[in-house]
Amino acid sequence: MHGFFIAASPTHSSAATYGGCAENTGCAAVQVAVMTERINRLRRGHFSMHAGDRHGHRGLQCLISRRRRLLSYLRKRRLIMYAMVVNRLGLRR
């Protein structure tokens, strides 16, 4: 089994923070927060030990592009939520 899944409690805490309640895990803001957590964990943990993992880098790029598409959706549809998510996660500098 792969060790790259996010535990249930960070997902629910992200859902409570960005989605309003712990059960709202389908909200785009919650998905962006969970993906950001997963991306940061992969960059710090996995790729610091396995720098030559090219297949893993491709998966990371796919995850980053999925997050970018969700952020684009938020920017078009819910600008206030987009600004809140970007500021809390520190994505745009």
PDB file of C-alpha atoms in Angstrom:
ATOM      1  CA  MET A   1       0.000   0.000   0.000  1.00  0.00           C
ATOM      2  CA  HIS A   2       1.209   3.475  -0.832  1.00  0.00           C
ATOM      3  CA  GLY A   3       1.910   5.946   1.957  1.00  0.00           C
ATOM      4  CA  PHE A   4       0.683   8.999   0.079  1.00  0.00           C
ATOM      5  CA  PHE A   5      -2.903   9.163   1.253  1.00  0.00           C
ATOM      6  CA  ILE A   6      -3.965  11.934   3.556  1.00  0.00           C
ATOM      7  CA  ALA A   7      -5.398  10.804   6.855  1.00  0.00           C
ATOM      8  CA  ALA A   8      -9.049  11.459   7.601  1.00  0.00           C
ATOM      9  CA  SER A   9      -8.514  14.093  10.270  1.00  0.00           C
ATOM     10  CA  PRO A  10      -6.539  16.609   8.131  1.00  0.00           C
ATOM     11  CA  THR A  11      -9.184  16.282   5.423  1.00  0.00           C
ATOM     12  CA  HIS A  12     -11.971  16.937   7.896  1.00  0.00           C
ATOM     13  CA  SER A  13     -10.092  19.807   9.512  1.00  0.00           C
ATOM     14  CA  SER A  14      -9.489  21.325   6.058  1.00  0.00           C
ATOM     15  CA  ALA A  15     -13.158  20.796   5.255  1.00  0.00           C
ATOM     16  CA  ALA A  16     -14.181  22.523   8.459  1.00  0.00           C
ATOM     17  CA  THR A  17     -11.793  25.413   7.804  1.00  0.00           C
ATOM     18  CA  TYR A  18     -12.487  26.000   4.107  1.00  0.00           C
ATOM     19  CA  GLY A  19     -15.883  24.386   3.511  1.00  0.00           C
ATOM     20  CA  GLY A  20     -17.861  25.453   6.548  1.00  0.00           C
ATOM     21  CA  CYS A  21     -18.434  21.993   8.050  1.00  0.00           C
ATOM     22  CA  ALA A  22     -16.420  18.778   8.320  1.00  0.00           C
ATOM     23  CA  GLU A  23     -18.661  16.880   5.883  1.00  0.00           C
ATOM     24  CA  ASN A  24     -18.205  19.383   3.038  1.00  0.00           C
ATOM     25  CA  THR A  25     -15.211  17.685   1.400  1.00  0.00           C
ATOM     26  CA  GLY A  26     -16.392  18.242  -2.185  1.00  0.00           C
ATOM     27  CA  CYS A  27     -16.088  22.021  -2.127  1.00  0.00           C
ATOM     28  CA  ALA A  28     -13.401  23.325  -4.502  1.00  0.00           C
ATOM     29  CA  ALA A  29     -11.739  25.309  -1.704  1.00  0.00           C
ATOM     30  CA  VAL A  30     -11.457  22.175   0.451  1.00  0.00           C
ATOM     31  CA  GLN A  31     -10.043  20.184  -2.454  1.00  0.00           C
ATOM     32  CA  VAL A  32      -7.436  22.894  -3.094  1.00  0.00           C
ATOM     33  CA  ALA A  33      -6.429  22.842   0.590  1.00  0.00           C
ATOM     34  CA  VAL A  34      -6.121  19.049   0.655  1.00  0.00           C
ATOM     35  CA  MET A  35      -4.149  19.014  -2.594  1.00  0.00           C
ATOM     36  CA  THR A  36      -1.823  21.737  -1.305  1.00  0.00           C
ATOM     37  CA  GLU A  37      -1.167  19.713   1.830  1.00  0.00           C
ATOM     38  CA  ARG A  38      -0.449  16.633  -0.263  1.00  0.00           C
ATOM     39  CA  ILE A  39       1.833  18.561  -2.655  1.00  0.00           C
ATOM     40  CA  ASN A  40       3.822  20.061   0.212  1.00  0.00           C
ATOM     41  CA  ARG A  41       4.193  16.685   1.879  1.00  0.00           C
ATOM     42  CA  LEU A  42       5.416  15.091  -1.349  1.00  0.00           C
ATOM     43  CA  ARG A  43       7.916  17.892  -1.979  1.00  0.00           C
ATOM     44  CA  ARG A  44       9.313  17.865   1.555  1.00  0.00           C
ATOM     45  CA  GLY A  45       9.193  14.172   2.310  1.00  0.00           C
ATOM     46  CA  HIS A  46       9.245  11.911  -0.697  1.00  0.00           C
ATOM     47  CA  PHE A  47      11.285  13.934  -3.171  1.00  0.00           C
ATOM     48  CA  SER A  48      13.921  14.905  -0.646  1.00  0.00           C
ATOM     49  CA  MET A  49      14.771  11.201  -0.354  1.00  0.00           C
ATOM     50  CA  HIS A  50      13.925  10.123  -3.930  1.00  0.00           C
ATOM     51  CA  ALA A  51      15.066  12.967  -6.162  1.00  0.00           C
ATOM     52  CA  GLY A  52      15.312  10.732  -9.233  1.00  0.00           C
ATOM     53  CA  ASP A  53      11.716   9.496  -9.077  1.00  0.00           C
ATOM     54  CA  ARG A  54      10.571  10.733 -12.504  1.00  0.00           C
ATOM     55  CA  HIS A  55       7.221   8.930 -12.440  1.00  0.00           C
ATOM     56  CA  GLY A  56       6.509  10.537  -9.098  1.00  0.00           C
ATOM     57  CA  HIS A  57       7.394  13.940 -10.538  1.00  0.00           C
ATOM     58  CA  ARG A  58       4.866  13.375 -13.297  1.00  0.00           C
ATOM     59  CA  GLY A  59       2.203  12.560 -10.726  1.00  0.00           C
ATOM     60  CA  LEU A  60       3.161  15.681  -8.796  1.00  0.00           C
ATOM     61  CA  GLN A  61       2.819  17.797 -11.945  1.00  0.00           C
ATOM     62  CA  CYS A  62      -0.624  16.284 -12.579  1.00  0.00           C
ATOM     63  CA  LEU A  63      -1.650  17.125  -9.022  1.00  0.00           C
ATOM     64  CA  ILE A  64      -0.359  20.690  -9.380  1.00  0.00           C
ATOM     65  CA  SER A  65      -2.222  21.183 -12.658  1.00  0.00           C
ATOM     66  CA  ARG A  66      -5.441  19.820 -11.122  1.00  0.00           C
ATOM     67  CA  ARG A  67      -5.054  22.304  -8.253  1.00  0.00           C
ATOM     68  CA  ARG A  68      -4.414  25.088 -10.766  1.00  0.00           C
ATOM     69  CA  ARG A  69      -7.635  24.238 -12.634  1.00  0.00           C
ATOM     70  CA  LEU A  70      -9.615  24.273  -9.386  1.00  0.00           C
ATOM     71  CA  LEU A  71      -8.095  27.645  -8.466  1.00  0.00           C
ATOM     72  CA  SER A  72      -9.042  28.958 -11.904  1.00  0.00           C
ATOM     73  CA  TYR A  73     -12.606  27.752 -11.330  1.00  0.00           C
ATOM     74  CA  LEU A  74     -12.696  29.493  -7.952  1.00  0.00           C
ATOM     75  CA  ARG A  75     -11.305  32.702  -9.429  1.00  0.00           C
ATOM     76  CA  LYS A  76     -14.027  32.758 -12.107  1.00  0.00           C
ATOM     77  CA  ARG A  77     -17.003  31.712  -9.959  1.00  0.00           C
ATOM     78  CA  ARG A  78     -16.307  32.674  -6.349  1.00  0.00           C
ATOM     79  CA  LEU A  79     -13.727  35.441  -6.201  1.00  0.00           C
ATOM     80  CA  ILE A  80     -14.019  36.071  -2.463  1.00  0.00           C
ATOM     81  CA  MET A  81     -13.504  32.382  -1.660  1.00  0.00           C
ATOM     82  CA  TYR A  82     -10.540  32.312  -4.064  1.00  0.00           C
ATOM     83  CA  ALA A  83      -8.895  35.261  -2.309  1.00  0.00           C
ATOM     84  CA  MET A  84      -9.458  33.674   1.102  1.00  0.00           C
ATOM     85  CA  VAL A  85      -7.986  30.316   0.035  1.00  0.00           C
ATOM     86  CA  VAL A  86      -4.952  31.876  -1.643  1.00  0.00           C
ATOM     87  CA  ASN A  87      -4.212  34.082   1.363  1.00  0.00           C
ATOM     88  CA  ARG A  88      -4.597  31.277   3.937  1.00  0.00           C
ATOM     89  CA  LEU A  89      -2.537  28.776   1.984  1.00  0.00           C
ATOM     90  CA  GLY A  90       0.049  31.322   0.859  1.00  0.00           C
ATOM     91  CA  LEU A  91      -0.061  30.233  -2.791  1.00  0.00           C
ATOM     92  CA  ARG A  92       0.410  33.511  -4.667  1.00  0.00           C
ATOM     93  CA  ARG A  93       3.267  35.684  -3.519  1.00  0.00           C
TER      94      ARG A  93
END
